[in-house]
PDB file of C-alpha atoms and ligand atoms in Angstrom:
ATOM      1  CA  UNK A 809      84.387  94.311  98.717  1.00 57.00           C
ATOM      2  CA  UNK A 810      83.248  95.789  95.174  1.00 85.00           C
ATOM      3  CA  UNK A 811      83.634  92.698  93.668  1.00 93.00           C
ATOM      4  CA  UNK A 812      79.894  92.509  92.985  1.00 94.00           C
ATOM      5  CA  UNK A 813      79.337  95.911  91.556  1.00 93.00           C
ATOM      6  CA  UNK A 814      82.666  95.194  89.226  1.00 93.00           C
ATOM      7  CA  UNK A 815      80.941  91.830  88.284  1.00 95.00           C
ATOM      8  CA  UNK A 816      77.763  93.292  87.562  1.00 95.00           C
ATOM      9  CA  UNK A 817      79.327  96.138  85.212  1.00 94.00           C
ATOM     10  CA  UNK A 818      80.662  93.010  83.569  1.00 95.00           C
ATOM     11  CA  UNK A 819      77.408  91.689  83.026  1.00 95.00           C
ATOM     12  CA  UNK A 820      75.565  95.176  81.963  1.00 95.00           C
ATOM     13  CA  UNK A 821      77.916  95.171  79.312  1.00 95.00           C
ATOM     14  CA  UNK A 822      77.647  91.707  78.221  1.00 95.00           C
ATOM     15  CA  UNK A 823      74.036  92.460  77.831  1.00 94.00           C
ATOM     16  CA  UNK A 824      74.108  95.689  76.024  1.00 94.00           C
ATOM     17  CA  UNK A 825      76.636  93.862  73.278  1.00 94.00           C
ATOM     18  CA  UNK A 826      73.817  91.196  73.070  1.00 93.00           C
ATOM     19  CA  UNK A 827      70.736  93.743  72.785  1.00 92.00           C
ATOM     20  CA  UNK A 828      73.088  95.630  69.932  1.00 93.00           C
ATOM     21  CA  UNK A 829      73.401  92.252  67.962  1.00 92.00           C
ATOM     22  CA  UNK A 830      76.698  90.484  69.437  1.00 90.00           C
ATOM     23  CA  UNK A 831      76.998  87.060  69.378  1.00 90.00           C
ATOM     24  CA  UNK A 832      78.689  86.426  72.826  1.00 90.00           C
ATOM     25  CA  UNK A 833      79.348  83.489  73.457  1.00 90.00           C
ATOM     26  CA  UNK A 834      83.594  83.556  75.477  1.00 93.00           C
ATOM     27  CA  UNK A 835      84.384  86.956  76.938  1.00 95.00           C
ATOM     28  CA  UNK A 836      87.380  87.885  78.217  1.00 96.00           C
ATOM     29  CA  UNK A 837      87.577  89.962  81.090  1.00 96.00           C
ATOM     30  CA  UNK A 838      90.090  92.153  81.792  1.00 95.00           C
ATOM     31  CA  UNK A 839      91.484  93.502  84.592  1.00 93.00           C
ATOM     32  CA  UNK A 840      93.868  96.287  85.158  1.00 92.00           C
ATOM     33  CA  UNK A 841      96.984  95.944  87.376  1.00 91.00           C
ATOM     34  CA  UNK A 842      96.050  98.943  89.544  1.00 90.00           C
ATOM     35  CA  UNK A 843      92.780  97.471  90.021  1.00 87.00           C
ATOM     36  CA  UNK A 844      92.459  95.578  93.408  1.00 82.00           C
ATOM     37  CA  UNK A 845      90.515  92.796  93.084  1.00 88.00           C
ATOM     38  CA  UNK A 846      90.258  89.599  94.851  1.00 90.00           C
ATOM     39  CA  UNK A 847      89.439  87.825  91.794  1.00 92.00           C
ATOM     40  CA  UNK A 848      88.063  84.773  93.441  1.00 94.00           C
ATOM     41  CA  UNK A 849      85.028  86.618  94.528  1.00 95.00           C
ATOM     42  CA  UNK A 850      85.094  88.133  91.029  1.00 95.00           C
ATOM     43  CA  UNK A 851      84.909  85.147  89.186  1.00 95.00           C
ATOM     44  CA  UNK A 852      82.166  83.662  91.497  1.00 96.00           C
ATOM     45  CA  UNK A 853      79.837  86.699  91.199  1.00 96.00           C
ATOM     46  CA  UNK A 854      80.434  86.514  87.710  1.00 95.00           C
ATOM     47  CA  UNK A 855      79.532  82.966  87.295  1.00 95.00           C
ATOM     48  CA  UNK A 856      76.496  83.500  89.392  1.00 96.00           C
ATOM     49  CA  UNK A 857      75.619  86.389  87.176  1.00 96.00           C
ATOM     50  CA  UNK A 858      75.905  85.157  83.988  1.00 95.00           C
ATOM     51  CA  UNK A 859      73.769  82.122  85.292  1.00 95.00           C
ATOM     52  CA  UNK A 860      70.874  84.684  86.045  1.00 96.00           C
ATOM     53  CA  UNK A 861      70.914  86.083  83.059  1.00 94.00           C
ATOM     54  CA  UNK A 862      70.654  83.133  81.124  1.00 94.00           C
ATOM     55  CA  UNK A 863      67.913  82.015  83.681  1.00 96.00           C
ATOM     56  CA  UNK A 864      65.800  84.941  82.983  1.00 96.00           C
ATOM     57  CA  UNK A 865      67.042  86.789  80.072  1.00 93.00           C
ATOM     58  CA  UNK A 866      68.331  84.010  77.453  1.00 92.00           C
ATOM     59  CA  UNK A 867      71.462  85.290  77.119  1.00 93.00           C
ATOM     60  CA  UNK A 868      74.145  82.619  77.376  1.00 92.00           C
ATOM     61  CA  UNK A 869      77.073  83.211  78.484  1.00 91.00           C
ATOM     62  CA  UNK A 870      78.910  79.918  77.785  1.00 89.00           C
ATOM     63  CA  UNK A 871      82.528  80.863  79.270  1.00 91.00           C
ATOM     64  CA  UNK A 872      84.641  83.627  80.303  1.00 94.00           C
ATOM     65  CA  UNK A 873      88.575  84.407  81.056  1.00 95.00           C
ATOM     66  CA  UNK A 874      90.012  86.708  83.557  1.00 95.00           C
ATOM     67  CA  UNK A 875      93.286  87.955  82.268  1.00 95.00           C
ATOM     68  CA  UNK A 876      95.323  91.139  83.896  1.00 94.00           C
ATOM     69  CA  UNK A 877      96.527  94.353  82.178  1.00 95.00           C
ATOM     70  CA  UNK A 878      99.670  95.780  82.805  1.00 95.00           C
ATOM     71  CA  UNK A 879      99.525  99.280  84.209  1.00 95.00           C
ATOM     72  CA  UNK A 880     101.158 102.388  82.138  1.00 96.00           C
ATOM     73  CA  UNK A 881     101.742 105.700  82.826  1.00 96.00           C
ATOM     74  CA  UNK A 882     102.422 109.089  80.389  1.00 97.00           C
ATOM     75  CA  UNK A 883     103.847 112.058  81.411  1.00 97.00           C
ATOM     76  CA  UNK A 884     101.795 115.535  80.040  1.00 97.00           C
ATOM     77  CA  UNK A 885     105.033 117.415  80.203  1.00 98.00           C
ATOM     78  CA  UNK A 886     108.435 115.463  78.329  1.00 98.00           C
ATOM     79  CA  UNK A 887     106.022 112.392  76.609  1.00 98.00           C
ATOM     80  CA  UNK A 888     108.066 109.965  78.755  1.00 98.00           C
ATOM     81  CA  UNK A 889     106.073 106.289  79.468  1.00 98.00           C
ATOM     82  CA  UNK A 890     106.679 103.587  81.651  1.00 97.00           C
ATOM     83  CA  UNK A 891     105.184 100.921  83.587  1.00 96.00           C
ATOM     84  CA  UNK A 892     105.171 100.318  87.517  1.00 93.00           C
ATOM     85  CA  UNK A 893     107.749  97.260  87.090  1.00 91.00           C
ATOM     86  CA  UNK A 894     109.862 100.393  86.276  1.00 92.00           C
ATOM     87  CA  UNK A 895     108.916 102.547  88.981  1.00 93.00           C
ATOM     88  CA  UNK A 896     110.828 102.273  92.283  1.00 90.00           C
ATOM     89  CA  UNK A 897     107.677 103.911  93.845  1.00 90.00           C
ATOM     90  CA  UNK A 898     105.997 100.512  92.550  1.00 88.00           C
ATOM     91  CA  UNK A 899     103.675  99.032  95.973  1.00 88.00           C
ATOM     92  CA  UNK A 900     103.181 102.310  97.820  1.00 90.00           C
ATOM     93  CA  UNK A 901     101.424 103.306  94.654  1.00 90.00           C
ATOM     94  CA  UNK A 902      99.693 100.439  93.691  1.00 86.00           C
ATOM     95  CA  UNK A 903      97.904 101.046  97.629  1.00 86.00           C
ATOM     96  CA  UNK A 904      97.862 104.324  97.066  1.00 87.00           C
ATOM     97  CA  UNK A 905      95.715 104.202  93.814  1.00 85.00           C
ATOM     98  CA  UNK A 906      93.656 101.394  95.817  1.00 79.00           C
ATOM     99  CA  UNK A 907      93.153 103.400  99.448  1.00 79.00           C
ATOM    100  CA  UNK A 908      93.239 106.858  98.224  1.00 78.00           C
ATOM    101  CA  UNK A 909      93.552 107.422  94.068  1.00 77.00           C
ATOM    102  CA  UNK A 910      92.973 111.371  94.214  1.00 78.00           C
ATOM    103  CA  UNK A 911      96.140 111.486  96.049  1.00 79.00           C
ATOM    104  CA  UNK A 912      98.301 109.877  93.330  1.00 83.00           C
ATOM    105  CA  UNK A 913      99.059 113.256  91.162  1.00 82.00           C
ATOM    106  CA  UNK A 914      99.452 115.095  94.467  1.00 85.00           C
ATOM    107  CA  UNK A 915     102.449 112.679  95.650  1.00 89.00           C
ATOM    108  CA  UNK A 916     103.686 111.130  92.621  1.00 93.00           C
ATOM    109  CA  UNK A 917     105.815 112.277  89.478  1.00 94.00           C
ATOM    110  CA  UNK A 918     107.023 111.213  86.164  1.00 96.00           C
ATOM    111  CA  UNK A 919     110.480 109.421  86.960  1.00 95.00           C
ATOM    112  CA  UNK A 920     112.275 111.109  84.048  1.00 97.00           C
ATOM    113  CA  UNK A 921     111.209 115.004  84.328  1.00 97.00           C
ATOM    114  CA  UNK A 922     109.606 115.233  87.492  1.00 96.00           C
ATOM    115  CA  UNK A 923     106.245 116.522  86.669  1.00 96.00           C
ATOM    116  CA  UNK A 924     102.914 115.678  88.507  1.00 94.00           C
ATOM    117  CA  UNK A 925     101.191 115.793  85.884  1.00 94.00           C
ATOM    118  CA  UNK A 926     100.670 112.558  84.318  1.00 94.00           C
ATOM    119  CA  UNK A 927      98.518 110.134  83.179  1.00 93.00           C
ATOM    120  CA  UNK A 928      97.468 106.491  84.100  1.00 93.00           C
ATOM    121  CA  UNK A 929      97.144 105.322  80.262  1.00 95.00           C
ATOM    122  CA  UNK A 930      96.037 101.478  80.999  1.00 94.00           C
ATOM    123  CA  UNK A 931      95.787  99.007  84.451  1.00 93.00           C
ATOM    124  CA  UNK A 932      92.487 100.427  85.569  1.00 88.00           C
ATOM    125  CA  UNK A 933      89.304  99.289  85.844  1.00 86.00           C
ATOM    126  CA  UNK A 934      87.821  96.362  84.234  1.00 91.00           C
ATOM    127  CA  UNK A 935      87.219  95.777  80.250  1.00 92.00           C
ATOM    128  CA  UNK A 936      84.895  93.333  78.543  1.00 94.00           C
ATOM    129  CA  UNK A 937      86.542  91.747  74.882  1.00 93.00           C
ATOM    130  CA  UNK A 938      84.056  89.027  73.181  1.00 91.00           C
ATOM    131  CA  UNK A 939      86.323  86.526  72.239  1.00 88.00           C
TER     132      UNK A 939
HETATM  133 ZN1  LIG B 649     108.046 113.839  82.440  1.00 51.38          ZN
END
């Protein structure tokens, strides 16, 4: 599905760390919880990436890691946190956020106070750590 466009924000930033001076050599990519990924795809875009830009920009990319983040949540209201493990709401969010994320504050709450207004503090999208 996205894959590609995930892998290839991947690589963008790989290559603006490199124009700004980084030595990358290992990268760790991270992926949040929330974020649906079929990470076989993933990792074979970003192979195929990273061998293009070596091809044709020099920039070597000599290994990377996939690793997950664990999704966490805030509540605005009473400062309450807590993960999905915690949540009994856990897979009808997790599709949720994946099918149709602008719904999330409009059928979920914080567990402790009720509030809809809270905030999704780590387990999306995709981060890039030079290792
Ligand atoms: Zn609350």
């Amino acid at each position: 599905m996205h894959e590609w466009a995930l892998a290839e924000a991947v690589a963008r930033t790989v290559e603006e760390l490199v124009v700004k001076g980084r030595d990358v050599r290992q990268v760790e990519v991270v992926l949040g919880e929330l974020q649906a990924v079929d990470e076989g795809v993933f990792e074979l875009a970003l192979k195929e990436l990273f061998e293009e830009m070596r091809r044709e920009k020099g920039i070597d990319v000599q290994g990377f890691k996939i690793t997950r983040e664990k999704a966490a949540f805030k509540c605005q209201v009473c400062g309450h946190t807590w993960t999905l493990e915690e949540w009994p709401v856990k897979e009808e969010f997790r599709e949720a956020v994946h099918f149709v994320p602008e719904v999330v504050h409009s059928h979920y709450s914080c567990p402790r106070c009720g509030s809809r207004d809270f905030e999704i503090t780590a387990g999306r999208g995709v981060k890039v750590r030079v290792i």
